Every structure is written in C-alpha cells, then in structure tokens.
Short mmCIF file of C-alpha atoms and ligand atoms in Angstrom, two decimals:
data_model
loop_
_atom_site.label_atom_id
_atom_site.label_comp_id
_atom_site.label_asym_id
_atom_site.label_seq_id
_atom_site.Cartn_x
_atom_site.Cartn_y
_atom_site.Cartn_z
CA UNK V 161 209.32 27.92 168.92
CA UNK V 162 208.65 31.03 166.78
CA UNK V 163 207.33 30.44 163.26
CA UNK V 164 210.40 31.99 161.58
CA UNK V 165 212.80 29.40 163.01
CA UNK V 166 210.23 26.62 162.66
CA UNK V 167 209.92 27.28 158.91
CA UNK V 168 213.67 27.47 158.43
CA UNK V 169 214.28 24.26 160.35
CA UNK V 170 211.56 22.47 158.41
CA UNK V 171 213.15 23.62 155.14
CA UNK V 172 216.61 22.58 156.40
CA UNK V 173 215.40 19.05 157.13
CA UNK V 174 214.52 18.68 153.46
CA UNK V 175 217.00 20.87 151.62
CA UNK V 176 219.87 21.85 153.94
CA UNK V 177 223.46 20.93 153.21
CA UNK V 178 224.64 18.08 155.40
CA UNK V 179 227.65 16.87 153.45
CA UNK V 180 230.10 19.71 154.01
CA UNK V 181 233.42 18.44 155.43
CA UNK V 182 233.09 20.43 158.67
CA UNK V 183 229.62 18.95 159.23
CA UNK V 184 231.21 15.51 159.63
CA UNK V 185 232.89 14.54 162.87
CA UNK V 186 231.90 17.83 164.52
CA UNK V 187 234.40 19.10 167.09
CA UNK V 188 234.99 22.64 168.40
CA UNK V 189 238.37 22.64 166.60
CA UNK V 190 236.90 21.74 163.20
CA UNK V 191 233.99 24.16 163.62
CA UNK V 192 236.29 27.02 164.65
CA UNK V 193 238.64 26.31 161.72
CA UNK V 194 235.79 26.29 159.21
CA UNK V 195 234.15 29.41 160.63
CA UNK V 196 237.38 31.43 160.44
CA UNK V 197 237.96 30.23 156.88
CA UNK V 198 234.37 31.05 155.89
CA UNK V 199 234.70 34.69 156.98
CA UNK V 200 234.26 36.65 153.72
CA UNK V 201 234.90 33.48 151.69
CA UNK V 202 232.58 31.11 149.85
CA UNK V 203 232.03 27.50 150.85
CA UNK V 204 233.39 26.03 147.60
CA UNK V 205 236.64 28.00 147.99
CA UNK V 206 237.04 26.95 151.62
CA UNK V 207 236.50 23.18 151.19
CA UNK V 208 239.98 22.22 149.82
CA UNK V 209 241.72 24.49 152.34
CA UNK V 210 239.75 22.98 155.22
CA UNK V 211 240.65 19.49 154.03
CA UNK V 212 244.35 20.35 153.74
CA UNK V 213 244.45 21.99 157.17
CA UNK V 214 242.70 19.14 158.96
CA UNK V 215 244.94 16.62 157.18
CA UNK V 216 248.14 18.43 158.14
CA UNK V 217 246.99 19.67 161.57
CA UNK V 218 244.59 17.11 163.00
CA UNK V 219 244.34 18.84 166.36
CA UNK V 220 244.56 22.33 167.76
CA UNK V 221 247.87 21.31 169.41
CA UNK V 222 249.32 20.34 166.04
CA UNK V 223 248.31 23.71 164.63
CA UNK V 224 249.71 25.57 167.63
CA UNK V 225 253.03 23.74 167.27
CA UNK V 226 253.38 24.53 163.56
CA UNK V 227 255.58 27.37 162.36
CA UNK V 228 253.96 30.54 161.07
CA UNK V 229 255.46 29.83 157.63
CA UNK V 230 253.79 26.39 157.54
CA UNK V 231 250.42 27.92 158.38
CA UNK V 232 250.77 30.77 155.88
CA UNK V 233 251.89 28.35 153.20
CA UNK V 234 248.74 26.25 153.59
CA UNK V 235 246.63 29.41 153.66
CA UNK V 236 248.20 30.81 150.46
CA UNK V 237 245.47 31.81 148.02
CA UNK V 238 242.65 32.01 150.57
CA UNK V 239 243.20 35.75 151.11
CA UNK V 240 242.78 38.03 154.15
CA UNK V 241 246.03 36.70 155.59
CA UNK V 242 245.58 38.26 159.01
CA UNK V 243 243.04 35.45 159.52
CA UNK V 244 245.81 32.85 159.15
CA UNK V 245 248.08 34.61 161.62
CA UNK V 246 245.22 35.05 164.10
CA UNK V 247 244.25 31.40 163.61
CA UNK V 248 247.75 30.36 164.57
CA UNK V 249 247.78 32.70 167.58
CA UNK V 250 244.33 31.52 168.69
CA UNK V 251 245.47 27.87 168.52
CA UNK V 252 248.32 28.79 170.89
CA UNK V 253 245.85 30.61 173.17
CA UNK V 254 243.62 27.52 173.35
CA UNK V 255 246.63 25.36 174.27
CA UNK V 256 248.24 27.80 176.71
CA UNK V 257 245.22 29.46 178.35
CA UNK V 258 242.54 26.76 178.09
CA UNK V 259 244.60 23.53 178.36
CA UNK V 260 243.88 22.63 174.74
CA UNK V 261 240.07 22.73 175.11
CA UNK V 262 238.00 25.36 173.34
CA UNK V 263 236.08 27.56 175.79
CA UNK V 264 232.30 27.08 175.87
CA UNK V 265 231.17 30.60 176.66
CA UNK V 266 230.84 33.85 174.71
CA UNK V 267 233.33 35.93 176.66
CA UNK V 268 236.21 33.46 176.49
CA UNK V 269 235.41 32.44 172.94
CA UNK V 270 235.64 36.08 171.85
CA UNK V 271 238.98 36.42 173.66
CA UNK V 272 240.50 34.17 170.95
CA UNK V 273 242.33 36.09 168.24
CA UNK V 274 240.23 36.58 165.11
CA UNK V 275 236.96 35.46 166.74
CA UNK V 276 234.31 38.17 166.76
CA UNK V 277 230.76 38.00 168.04
CA UNK V 278 229.22 36.23 165.04
CA UNK V 279 232.04 33.69 164.67
CA UNK V 280 231.94 32.98 168.42
CA UNK V 281 228.18 32.49 168.22
CA UNK V 282 228.52 30.13 165.25
CA UNK V 283 231.08 27.99 167.10
CA UNK V 284 229.03 27.93 170.31
CA UNK V 285 225.81 27.02 168.56
CA UNK V 286 227.28 24.43 166.18
CA UNK V 287 229.86 22.81 168.46
CA UNK V 288 228.12 23.25 171.83
CA UNK V 289 224.41 23.51 170.83
CA UNK V 290 224.06 26.86 172.60
CA UNK V 291 221.31 29.37 171.71
CA UNK V 292 223.52 32.07 170.19
CA UNK V 293 222.54 34.25 167.22
CA UNK V 294 224.91 34.68 164.30
CA UNK V 295 225.08 37.57 161.86
CA UNK V 296 227.30 36.77 158.92
CA UNK V 297 226.80 38.17 155.41
CA UNK V 298 224.21 35.54 154.45
CA UNK V 299 222.14 36.08 157.58
CA UNK V 300 222.27 39.85 157.21
CA UNK V 301 220.87 39.48 153.70
CA UNK V 302 217.99 37.24 154.82
CA UNK V 303 217.06 39.44 157.79
CA UNK V 304 217.30 42.82 156.02
CA UNK V 305 215.02 41.49 153.27
CA UNK V 306 212.61 39.75 155.60
CA UNK V 307 212.23 42.83 157.79
CA UNK V 308 212.92 45.42 155.04
CA UNK V 309 215.66 46.99 157.15
CA UNK V 310 217.13 50.02 155.45
CA UNK V 311 220.67 51.34 155.79
CA UNK V 312 224.17 49.98 155.33
CA UNK V 313 224.68 46.96 157.58
CA UNK V 314 228.06 48.22 158.77
CA UNK V 315 226.37 51.18 160.46
CA UNK V 316 226.09 50.78 164.24
CA UNK V 317 222.35 51.54 164.45
CA UNK V 318 221.51 49.08 161.64
CA UNK V 319 223.71 46.40 163.21
CA UNK V 320 222.04 46.89 166.57
CA UNK V 321 218.65 46.31 165.02
CA UNK V 322 219.87 43.26 163.12
CA UNK V 323 221.33 41.65 166.25
CA UNK V 324 218.03 42.23 168.04
CA UNK V 325 216.07 40.60 165.20
CA UNK V 326 218.56 37.71 164.96
CA UNK V 327 218.16 37.04 168.69
CA UNK V 328 214.39 37.36 168.58
CA UNK V 329 214.14 34.60 165.95
CA UNK V 330 216.37 32.09 167.75
CA UNK V 331 214.68 28.75 168.33
CA UNK V 332 214.41 27.19 171.77
CA UNK V 333 216.06 23.96 170.60
CA UNK V 334 218.09 22.57 167.65
CA UNK V 335 220.52 25.48 167.80
CA UNK V 336 223.18 23.77 165.73
CA UNK V 337 220.73 22.98 162.93
CA UNK V 338 219.25 26.47 163.04
CA UNK V 339 222.64 28.15 162.59
CA UNK V 340 223.46 25.85 159.68
CA UNK V 341 219.96 26.34 158.28
CA UNK V 342 219.90 30.14 158.21
CA UNK V 343 223.40 30.24 156.70
CA UNK V 344 222.32 27.71 154.06
CA UNK V 345 219.13 29.59 153.27
CA UNK V 346 221.11 32.78 152.66
CA UNK V 347 223.72 30.97 150.58
CA UNK V 348 221.40 28.86 148.42
CA UNK V 349 217.91 30.50 148.34
CA UNK V 350 218.09 34.14 149.40
CA UNK V 351 221.04 34.78 147.13
CA UNK V 352 222.52 38.16 146.33
CA UNK V 353 221.15 38.98 142.90
CA UNK V 354 218.46 36.38 142.13
CA UNK V 355 216.78 35.13 145.30
CA UNK V 356 214.60 32.04 144.75
CA UNK V 357 211.58 33.49 146.58
CA UNK V 358 209.25 30.94 144.94
CA UNK V 359 210.81 28.12 146.96
CA UNK V 360 211.67 30.11 150.08
CA UNK V 361 210.08 28.94 153.34
CA UNK V 362 209.96 32.55 154.59
CA UNK V 363 208.09 33.97 151.63
CA UNK V 364 204.70 34.50 153.35
CA UNK V 365 206.21 36.74 156.05
CA UNK V 366 208.92 38.44 153.98
CA UNK V 367 208.41 42.21 153.70
CA UNK V 368 210.97 42.61 150.93
CA UNK V 369 209.15 40.01 148.86
CA UNK V 370 205.76 41.64 149.50
CA UNK V 371 207.14 45.02 148.47
CA UNK V 372 208.70 43.45 145.37
CA UNK V 373 212.02 45.14 146.06
CA UNK V 374 213.90 42.44 148.00
CA UNK V 375 217.12 42.92 146.04
CA UNK V 376 217.30 46.51 147.30
CA UNK V 377 218.31 44.93 150.62
CA UNK V 378 220.77 44.98 152.20
CA UNK V 379 221.42 48.64 151.33
CA UNK V 380 224.85 48.75 149.69
CA UNK V 381 227.63 50.87 151.13
CA UNK V 382 228.12 54.07 149.15
CA UNK V 383 230.86 53.25 146.71
CA UNK V 384 234.04 55.26 146.55
CA UNK V 385 236.37 54.83 143.58
CA UNK V 386 239.31 52.76 144.78
CA UNK V 387 242.70 54.47 144.54
CA UNK V 388 245.39 52.78 142.46
CA UNK V 389 248.95 52.20 143.64
CA UNK V 390 251.81 51.10 141.42
CA UNK V 391 254.78 48.96 142.30
CA UNK V 392 257.62 47.16 140.58
CA UNK V 393 258.25 43.58 141.71
CA UNK V 394 261.89 42.81 141.14
CA UNK V 395 262.50 39.20 140.14
CA UNK V 396 266.22 39.09 140.73
CA UNK V 397 267.91 35.89 139.55
CA UNK V 398 271.39 34.70 140.45
CA UNK V 399 273.54 32.30 138.39
CA UNK V 400 272.40 29.36 140.59
CA UNK V 401 268.85 29.58 139.21
CA UNK V 402 267.63 31.19 142.44
CA UNK V 403 265.48 34.27 142.95
CA UNK V 404 265.59 36.74 145.81
CA UNK V 405 262.58 36.61 148.14
CA UNK V 406 261.76 38.87 151.07
CA UNK V 407 259.41 38.29 153.97
CA UNK V 408 256.89 41.08 154.45
CA UNK V 409 256.36 42.77 157.79
CA UNK V 410 253.42 41.40 159.82
CA UNK V 411 251.50 44.65 159.60
CA UNK V 412 250.10 45.70 156.23
CA UNK V 413 249.09 43.85 153.08
CA UNK V 414 250.22 40.22 152.74
CA UNK V 415 251.62 40.42 156.28
CA UNK V 416 254.15 37.64 156.97
CA UNK V 417 254.05 36.32 153.38
CA UNK V 418 257.03 36.06 151.07
CA UNK V 419 257.29 38.40 148.06
CA UNK V 420 259.77 39.67 145.53
CA UNK V 421 261.52 42.90 146.52
CA UNK V 422 259.24 45.86 145.83
CA UNK V 423 260.11 49.30 144.47
CA UNK V 424 258.21 52.36 143.34
CA UNK V 425 260.35 53.08 140.26
CA UNK V 426 263.15 51.55 138.17
CA UNK V 427 265.46 54.31 139.44
CA UNK V 428 264.88 52.98 142.95
CA UNK V 429 265.88 49.50 141.77
CA UNK V 430 269.15 50.84 140.33
CA UNK V 431 269.82 52.86 143.47
CA UNK V 432 269.25 49.78 145.63
CA UNK V 433 271.59 47.66 143.50
CA UNK V 434 274.26 50.39 143.65
CA UNK V 435 273.96 50.44 147.41
CA UNK V 436 274.73 46.71 147.43
CA UNK V 437 277.77 47.39 145.16
CA UNK V 438 276.07 45.05 142.78
CA UNK V 439 275.19 44.99 139.13
CA UNK V 440 272.31 43.30 137.37
CA UNK V 441 271.30 43.05 133.74
CA UNK V 442 267.74 43.78 132.79
CA UNK V 443 266.23 40.68 131.16
CA UNK V 444 262.58 41.50 130.70
CA UNK V 445 259.91 43.92 131.77
CA UNK V 446 256.61 42.02 131.75
CA UNK V 447 253.19 43.52 131.18
CA UNK V 448 251.82 44.98 134.38
CA UNK V 449 248.69 43.49 135.95
CA UNK V 450 246.24 44.50 138.62
CA UNK V 451 245.52 42.96 142.00
CA UNK V 452 242.57 44.42 143.86
CA UNK V 453 242.35 44.71 147.63
CA UNK V 454 239.22 45.85 149.46
CA UNK V 455 240.59 49.38 149.76
CA UNK V 456 242.82 49.88 146.70
CA UNK V 457 243.99 48.49 143.36
CA UNK V 458 247.61 47.50 143.08
CA UNK V 459 249.21 47.68 139.66
CA UNK V 460 252.16 45.28 139.59
CA UNK V 461 254.97 45.63 137.10
CA UNK V 462 257.22 42.53 137.09
CA UNK V 463 260.85 43.33 136.26
CA UNK V 464 263.18 40.37 135.69
CA UNK V 465 266.91 40.99 136.20
CA UNK V 466 269.96 38.75 136.21
CA UNK V 467 272.55 39.41 138.87
CA UNK V 468 276.06 39.98 137.51
CA UNK V 469 277.91 40.45 140.79
CA UNK V 470 276.83 39.23 144.24
CA UNK V 471 274.75 41.29 146.62
CA UNK V 472 276.40 42.71 149.72
CA UNK V 473 276.32 40.23 152.64
CA UNK V 474 274.13 42.63 154.65
CA UNK V 475 271.05 42.00 152.50
CA UNK V 476 270.84 38.40 153.64
CA UNK V 477 271.87 38.91 157.24
CA UNK V 478 268.48 38.52 158.87
CA UNK V 479 265.72 35.94 158.35
CA UNK V 480 263.66 38.21 156.14
CA UNK V 481 265.53 37.53 152.86
CA UNK V 482 266.51 34.34 151.10
CA UNK V 483 267.57 32.95 147.75
CA UNK V 484 264.91 30.55 146.60
CA UNK V 485 265.95 27.70 144.31
CA UNK V 486 263.34 27.55 141.56
CA UNK V 487 263.71 23.76 141.27
CA UNK V 488 262.39 23.22 144.79
CA UNK V 489 259.07 23.78 146.54
CA UNK V 490 258.83 27.04 148.45
CA UNK V 491 258.51 26.56 152.22
CA UNK V 492 256.41 29.55 153.26
CA UNK V 493 253.31 31.57 152.48
CA UNK V 494 253.22 33.37 149.15
CA UNK V 495 251.03 36.26 148.07
CA UNK V 496 248.89 35.08 145.13
CA UNK V 497 250.44 37.39 142.46
CA UNK V 498 253.88 36.16 143.57
CA UNK V 499 252.74 32.56 143.33
CA UNK V 500 251.48 33.25 139.81
CA UNK V 501 254.73 34.96 138.76
CA UNK V 502 256.83 32.14 140.21
CA UNK V 503 254.85 29.59 138.22
CA UNK V 504 255.35 31.64 135.06
CA UNK V 505 259.10 31.98 135.48
CA UNK V 506 259.49 28.33 136.42
CA UNK V 507 257.82 27.28 133.20
S1 SF4 Z 214 211.16 35.46 150.24
FE1 SF4 Z 214 212.83 35.94 148.90
S2 SF4 Z 214 213.74 37.80 149.72
FE2 SF4 Z 214 212.42 36.94 151.32
S3 SF4 Z 214 213.83 35.73 152.57
FE3 SF4 Z 214 212.94 34.37 151.04
S4 SF4 Z 214 214.37 34.38 149.31
FE4 SF4 Z 214 214.86 36.11 150.65
#
C-alpha cells in the first residue's frame, strides 16, 4: 500500500468519524441516500434529513413508491432541489431496471439519475468495498494542497490531473475506510480557511505545507458579481383563511416546489387580478429580503392581499394551483423563503 493511503488510514483508525448515521447498518440504499444529500452540503445539515428520510422511506421501494410531493416536502430546506427529484427518479430506476438492487459497477451506477463519477465511486467503495477513487470538494482540497496543483478545479485539465492523483493514491485494501478517511480528513483537518497542519498525517509530504501557502489551494474560481433579480410574491388570502399556492415548473429554480404566485411588478398583479375578474385589497407590503442562488441574488418583495371577490374558475383548473388552509400542515415541498413567509403569516 502506498504511504499516502497508509498514513490516512492510520489516522482514521484513531480520529475518523464512525458515528455518523449512514455509517451504521451500511447498505447501498443508505450510502446512496447519504452521498446524494452530502453533495454540496455539510454533514451536520444532512444528518436530520437523512434520519427523516430513512424513517419515512426505509427501503428504496418505499422511496420509489412515494409521491414527488412527499419527497420534496421531506427535502424542503436542504436546497439544490433537482437532487430530490433525481433521487426519486433514481429510486424508480433501481426498482424498475435493477429489480430493487443497486448495481455494483461504475457504468450502471452512473446511469442512475443524479449519480456522477465521484458519487458513484463513493457508493461503490463504501457499500461494495471496491477500489474506486472519489473527488468531492473535501478531497479536491486535500489533493490540490498536497500536490500544490494550480488552477480552478472545475477546469477540465485540472480535473484530469486530480482524478489521476486520486487514483494513484488508492489503497489496495480497506477501500470503504479509505473513502471515509479522506473525506473526514478534508472535513476536519484540512479545512478551508484554517487547516490543522500540525496534526495532519500528511504533513511531511505536503507541498502546500512546505511552501507555506496551503490556503492558496484550491485556486478559487474567478468571481463575477452576481446579478440581482427582483420579484413580488403575492400572498393572496381568501375569507376562509386560505392562501393561494402554485406549483413551480420542474425546470428552473425551486423546480416542483410550491410557492406564492410571482410577479415582476405591482401593475402585473393588478392586471392578473383584472383578468380573473377579481378584486383584492392590499393589506401589507412587507420589507423585501434577499435569497441567494449560486448564479444570482433574488430580491423578494412579499405583498399580502385579501381577496374581495372569487378568482375565475380557470385559475384552479389544473393541479398546479391550490388554496392552502393556514391551519393545516402543507402537503408538498416548499421553497425556503416561502416556508419562512408562511410561518410569519401563520403567527
Ligand atoms: S499538511 Fe496541512 S495543507 Fe497539507 S494536507 Fe495536511 S492539513 Fe492539508
């Protein structure tokens, strides 16, 4: 075994995390679920979601048989909602195409929705003890520092080099432990801003440490100022203490989640109400707040209105609109700003 993996495994035996919920009762289903949830999300955020999911959907069949609204509801607040939709689709794939058993090879594992090369490798190494290299954010940080690899890690040439290094350092045994170990080392020792090099098992061979500039790695992506978009969220109440909710299209932000109707301007709101032959009284315009996505800021202006005459039937004809009774629990996924606004108006 090469000395890199030997050192990491030795460190893991003494300091690695062994009490995470997905490290207990290891099955391909639980490993896959945790790995999808951990994409771009920290362990402490994922834990309660993982526990809820495994409680409600004990098996991949149970998840496949759930409705999309049930899945999105449980996922609410975890972000990157396409992951939840892909998770649901992948569960159906496992049941329909693989008779309910997760595939045990790279090609088929990557055919599952939402499972890329690194996630597939993590599942194969942890659940099936296969020698597959992973390259998540934590591992990229460790390897770029250790090897002093320059350049943004999203660039194809840098990625190619990183995959080669990751594969070169794979151990010849203990593949599950090694995957856990290198992820743990990145998350707890080789941290983003203050790496604990003094206690790091890789210190003696780490080029970044020797150069004294380890935090220069990985090279950050050149930052562009994020554009800002503005919307009005219309919180339209009816006399029955209900608010109008609309389901968002699957493509785009908050795909498949439920939101308040959205407009660019107040004039658009009035125009829309006129089109429904309806009238509503303005109750309150709340202070706007910002929600940031990876590619833009969204400034949200909540506008509360009370309906004075019913909306035209047509608005509620399909399944993408409903009146939600504020005294009940909402049965569907909610975008986090909508969840926050609902809590505020309920109280
Ligand atoms: S020595 Fe420091 S920079 Fe190098 S891998 Fe360890 S923690 Fe990271």
